[in-house]
C-alpha cells in the first residue's frame, strides 16, 4: 500500500532562462505544488475548456479533502521561487488505486499548450507518486488523442488495453496505460533525468491551440 504523503508535500521549482522585465529583470520560475482551495475556480475553467464532460468546482473541492487523492498545480512566478499568488497554468490529479496510483486528470490552460508544460507537470506528478510509495501509475486516454499517447509512451508508459466505446460521453474508444515499477530507483533516476531534460517554453507568445 502506498504510504501517505510526507507532512511537507513534494514541490519542485524550476528557474527559467528568461527574465521578467515587468519585475525588474528578475528570473522567472515554474512552481509545481499542491492545489489549494482558492485554485478551484481557475482549475475548473481550464477543465471546462479541456474535457467534454468536465469536473464541477464542487467535485474538485471534494477531491481536495479526500485523503486518497493528490492534486497539483503549476504556476509561473516572477522573482520569488518559493511563493506566488499567480493562477495555475496546468494541473494534475491522481488517487490511490491498490498498490499504485491512478491519474484522473491532467490539463493545461489553452494559451500555454504545446510548450512541454504538460510533460513537465506529468513528470513531477510521477516523482511525487514515487515519493508516496506508489508501485505503478495508470491512466486512460482517448484513442484518437495520438499526441498524448505518444507522450505517454515516450515517458515510459505501456499501453495495456484498448476498449471500444470506453468513453460514454462521446462513445470514443479508450486506451488503458500503465507506468510499471514506479517505486524502483531505476524509475526515479529515469524520471529525474527526463524532468531535467524537459525544456518548457514560458515566453509570452500566444499559443496556436
CSV table of C-alpha atoms in Angstrom, one decimal:
chain,number,residue,atom,x,y,z
A,1,UNK,CA,0.0,0.0,0.0
A,2,UNK,CA,1.5,3.4,-0.9
A,3,UNK,CA,2.4,5.4,2.1
A,4,UNK,CA,0.7,8.8,2.7
A,5,UNK,CA,2.5,12.0,1.6
A,6,UNK,CA,5.0,13.4,4.0
A,7,UNK,CA,4.0,16.3,6.2
A,8,UNK,CA,5.9,18.6,3.8
A,9,UNK,CA,4.5,17.7,0.4
A,10,UNK,CA,6.5,17.3,-2.8
A,11,UNK,CA,7.2,20.6,-4.6
A,12,UNK,CA,9.5,21.5,-7.4
A,13,UNK,CA,10.9,24.8,-8.6
A,14,UNK,CA,12.5,25.4,-12.0
A,15,UNK,CA,14.4,28.6,-12.7
A,16,UNK,CA,13.9,29.5,-16.4
A,17,UNK,CA,16.5,31.2,-18.5
A,18,UNK,CA,14.2,34.2,-19.3
A,19,UNK,CA,13.8,37.2,-17.0
A,20,UNK,CA,10.6,39.2,-16.4
A,21,UNK,CA,11.0,42.8,-17.5
A,22,UNK,CA,7.9,43.8,-15.5
A,23,UNK,CA,9.7,42.7,-12.3
A,24,UNK,CA,13.0,44.5,-13.0
A,25,UNK,CA,14.5,41.6,-14.9
A,26,UNK,CA,14.2,39.1,-12.1
A,27,UNK,CA,14.2,35.4,-13.1
A,28,UNK,CA,11.0,33.6,-13.8
A,29,UNK,CA,10.3,30.3,-12.0
A,30,UNK,CA,7.9,27.4,-12.5
A,31,UNK,CA,6.4,26.1,-9.3
A,32,UNK,CA,4.9,22.6,-9.0
A,33,UNK,CA,3.0,22.4,-5.7
A,34,UNK,CA,-0.2,21.1,-4.1
A,35,UNK,CA,-3.5,22.6,-5.3
A,36,UNK,CA,-5.3,25.0,-2.9
A,37,UNK,CA,-9.0,25.6,-2.4
A,38,UNK,CA,-8.6,29.1,-3.9
A,39,UNK,CA,-7.2,27.5,-7.1
A,40,UNK,CA,-10.5,25.7,-7.9
A,41,UNK,CA,-12.2,28.5,-10.0
A,42,UNK,CA,-9.2,28.7,-12.3
A,43,UNK,CA,-8.7,25.0,-12.5
A,44,UNK,CA,-12.4,24.5,-13.2
A,45,UNK,CA,-12.2,26.9,-16.1
A,46,UNK,CA,-9.2,25.0,-17.6
A,47,UNK,CA,-11.2,21.8,-17.1
A,48,UNK,CA,-14.2,23.3,-18.9
A,49,UNK,CA,-12.1,24.1,-21.9
A,50,UNK,CA,-10.4,20.7,-21.9
A,51,UNK,CA,-13.0,18.0,-21.5
A,52,UNK,CA,-16.4,17.2,-22.9
A,53,UNK,CA,-17.6,16.1,-19.5
A,54,UNK,CA,-15.7,18.3,-17.0
A,55,UNK,CA,-15.5,18.1,-13.3
A,56,UNK,CA,-17.5,20.8,-11.5
A,57,UNK,CA,-16.0,23.1,-8.9
A,58,UNK,CA,-17.8,21.1,-6.2
A,59,UNK,CA,-16.1,17.9,-7.5
A,60,UNK,CA,-12.7,19.5,-7.3
A,61,UNK,CA,-13.4,20.7,-3.7
A,62,UNK,CA,-14.4,17.2,-2.7
A,63,UNK,CA,-11.2,15.8,-4.2
A,64,UNK,CA,-9.1,18.2,-2.2
A,65,UNK,CA,-10.3,16.8,1.1
A,66,UNK,CA,-10.2,13.2,0.0
A,67,UNK,CA,-7.2,11.5,1.8
A,68,UNK,CA,-6.7,9.1,-1.0
A,69,UNK,CA,-6.3,11.9,-3.7
A,70,UNK,CA,-3.5,14.2,-4.5
A,71,UNK,CA,-3.9,17.3,-6.7
A,72,UNK,CA,-1.2,19.6,-8.0
A,73,UNK,CA,-0.9,22.8,-10.0
A,74,UNK,CA,1.9,24.6,-11.9
A,75,UNK,CA,2.3,28.3,-11.5
A,76,UNK,CA,4.6,30.9,-13.1
A,77,UNK,CA,6.4,33.1,-10.6
A,78,UNK,CA,8.5,36.2,-11.4
A,79,UNK,CA,11.1,36.8,-8.7
A,80,UNK,CA,10.1,34.7,-5.8
A,81,UNK,CA,10.9,31.0,-6.2
A,82,UNK,CA,9.0,29.9,-3.1
A,83,UNK,CA,5.7,31.8,-3.1
A,84,UNK,CA,3.3,33.3,-5.6
A,85,UNK,CA,-0.3,34.2,-5.9
A,86,UNK,CA,-0.3,33.6,-9.7
A,87,UNK,CA,-3.1,31.4,-11.0
A,88,UNK,CA,-2.5,27.8,-12.1
A,89,UNK,CA,-1.3,27.2,-15.7
A,90,UNK,CA,-1.8,23.5,-15.5
A,91,UNK,CA,-3.0,20.8,-13.1
A,92,UNK,CA,-3.0,17.1,-12.5
A,93,UNK,CA,-4.8,14.8,-10.0
A,94,UNK,CA,-4.3,11.2,-9.0
A,95,UNK,CA,-5.8,8.8,-6.4
A,96,UNK,CA,-4.7,5.7,-4.7
A,97,UNK,CA,-5.6,2.5,-6.6
A,98,UNK,CA,-4.5,-0.7,-5.0
A,99,UNK,CA,-0.7,-0.6,-4.6
A,100,UNK,CA,-0.4,2.1,-7.2
A,101,UNK,CA,-2.0,5.4,-8.2
A,102,UNK,CA,-4.4,6.3,-11.0
A,103,UNK,CA,-4.1,9.6,-12.9
A,104,UNK,CA,-7.6,11.1,-13.0
A,105,UNK,CA,-7.0,14.4,-14.8
A,106,UNK,CA,-4.2,16.4,-16.4
A,107,UNK,CA,-4.8,19.6,-18.4
A,108,UNK,CA,-3.1,22.8,-19.4
A,109,UNK,CA,-4.6,26.2,-19.9
A,110,UNK,CA,-5.1,26.9,-23.6
A,111,UNK,CA,-2.6,29.7,-24.1
A,112,UNK,CA,0.2,27.6,-22.5
A,113,UNK,CA,-0.3,24.4,-24.6
A,114,UNK,CA,2.3,23.0,-26.9
A,115,UNK,CA,5.2,24.3,-24.7
A,116,UNK,CA,6.0,21.0,-22.9
A,117,UNK,CA,4.3,22.2,-19.8
A,118,UNK,CA,2.0,19.2,-19.7
A,119,UNK,CA,5.0,16.9,-19.9
A,120,UNK,CA,6.8,18.8,-17.1
A,121,UNK,CA,3.6,18.6,-15.0
A,122,UNK,CA,3.3,14.8,-15.5
A,123,UNK,CA,6.9,14.1,-14.7
A,124,UNK,CA,6.6,16.0,-11.4
A,125,UNK,CA,3.5,14.1,-10.5
A,126,UNK,CA,5.2,10.8,-11.2
A,127,UNK,CA,8.1,11.8,-8.9
A,128,UNK,CA,5.6,12.8,-6.2
A,129,UNK,CA,3.8,9.5,-6.5
A,130,UNK,CA,7.2,7.7,-6.3
A,131,UNK,CA,7.8,9.5,-3.1
A,132,UNK,CA,4.5,8.4,-1.8
A,133,UNK,CA,5.5,4.7,-2.5
A,134,UNK,CA,3.2,4.0,-5.4
A,135,UNK,CA,4.2,0.8,-7.2
A,136,UNK,CA,2.8,1.9,-10.5
A,137,UNK,CA,0.8,4.7,-12.2
A,138,UNK,CA,-2.1,4.1,-14.5
A,139,UNK,CA,-4.3,6.3,-16.7
A,140,UNK,CA,-6.8,6.2,-19.6
A,141,UNK,CA,-6.7,8.3,-22.7
A,142,UNK,CA,-9.0,8.7,-25.7
A,143,UNK,CA,-7.7,6.5,-28.6
A,144,UNK,CA,-7.8,9.4,-31.0
A,145,UNK,CA,-5.5,11.5,-28.8
A,146,UNK,CA,-2.4,10.4,-30.6
A,147,UNK,CA,-0.3,13.3,-29.3
A,148,UNK,CA,-1.0,12.3,-25.7
A,149,UNK,CA,-0.4,8.6,-26.3
A,150,UNK,CA,2.9,9.4,-28.0
A,151,UNK,CA,4.0,11.4,-25.0
A,152,UNK,CA,3.0,8.7,-22.5
A,153,UNK,CA,4.9,6.1,-24.4
A,154,UNK,CA,7.9,8.4,-24.5
A,155,UNK,CA,7.9,8.8,-20.8
A,156,UNK,CA,7.7,5.1,-20.1
A,157,UNK,CA,4.0,4.2,-20.1
A,158,UNK,CA,2.9,0.9,-21.7
A,159,UNK,CA,-0.5,0.5,-23.4
A,160,UNK,CA,-2.2,-2.4,-21.8
A,161,UNK,CA,-5.6,-2.4,-23.4
A,162,UNK,CA,-7.9,-0.7,-25.9
A,163,UNK,CA,-11.6,-0.7,-25.0
A,164,UNK,CA,-14.3,0.0,-27.7
A,165,UNK,CA,-16.7,2.8,-26.6
A,166,UNK,CA,-14.9,3.3,-23.3
A,167,UNK,CA,-16.0,7.0,-23.0
A,168,UNK,CA,-19.7,7.1,-22.5
A,169,UNK,CA,-20.0,10.8,-23.1
A,170,UNK,CA,-18.8,10.5,-26.8
A,171,UNK,CA,-18.7,6.8,-27.5
A,172,UNK,CA,-14.9,7.0,-28.2
A,173,UNK,CA,-12.6,4.2,-27.7
A,174,UNK,CA,-10.2,4.4,-24.8
A,175,UNK,CA,-6.7,3.1,-24.1
A,176,UNK,CA,-5.5,2.0,-20.7
A,177,UNK,CA,-1.8,2.7,-19.9
A,178,UNK,CA,0.4,2.0,-17.0
A,179,UNK,CA,3.9,3.0,-15.8
A,180,UNK,CA,5.2,-0.1,-14.0
A,181,UNK,CA,8.0,-0.2,-11.5
A,182,UNK,CA,7.3,3.4,-10.3
A,183,UNK,CA,8.7,2.6,-6.8
A,184,UNK,CA,12.0,1.4,-8.1
A,185,UNK,CA,15.2,3.5,-8.0
A,186,UNK,CA,15.6,3.0,-11.8
A,187,UNK,CA,12.3,4.7,-12.4
A,188,UNK,CA,13.3,7.6,-10.1
A,189,UNK,CA,16.5,8.1,-12.0
A,190,UNK,CA,14.7,7.9,-15.4
A,191,UNK,CA,12.1,10.4,-14.3
A,192,UNK,CA,14.6,12.8,-12.8
A,193,UNK,CA,16.7,12.7,-15.9
A,194,UNK,CA,13.6,13.3,-18.1
A,195,UNK,CA,12.5,16.2,-16.0
A,196,UNK,CA,15.9,17.9,-16.2
A,197,UNK,CA,15.8,17.4,-20.0
A,198,UNK,CA,12.4,18.9,-20.5
A,199,UNK,CA,12.6,22.4,-21.8
A,200,UNK,CA,9.5,24.4,-21.1
A,201,UNK,CA,8.7,27.5,-23.2
A,202,UNK,CA,7.2,30.1,-20.9
A,203,UNK,CA,7.6,33.1,-23.2
A,204,UNK,CA,4.6,35.3,-23.6
A,205,UNK,CA,3.9,34.4,-27.3
A,206,UNK,CA,0.4,33.3,-27.9
A,207,UNK,CA,-0.1,29.5,-28.3
A,208,UNK,CA,-1.7,28.2,-31.5
A,209,UNK,CA,-4.0,25.9,-29.6
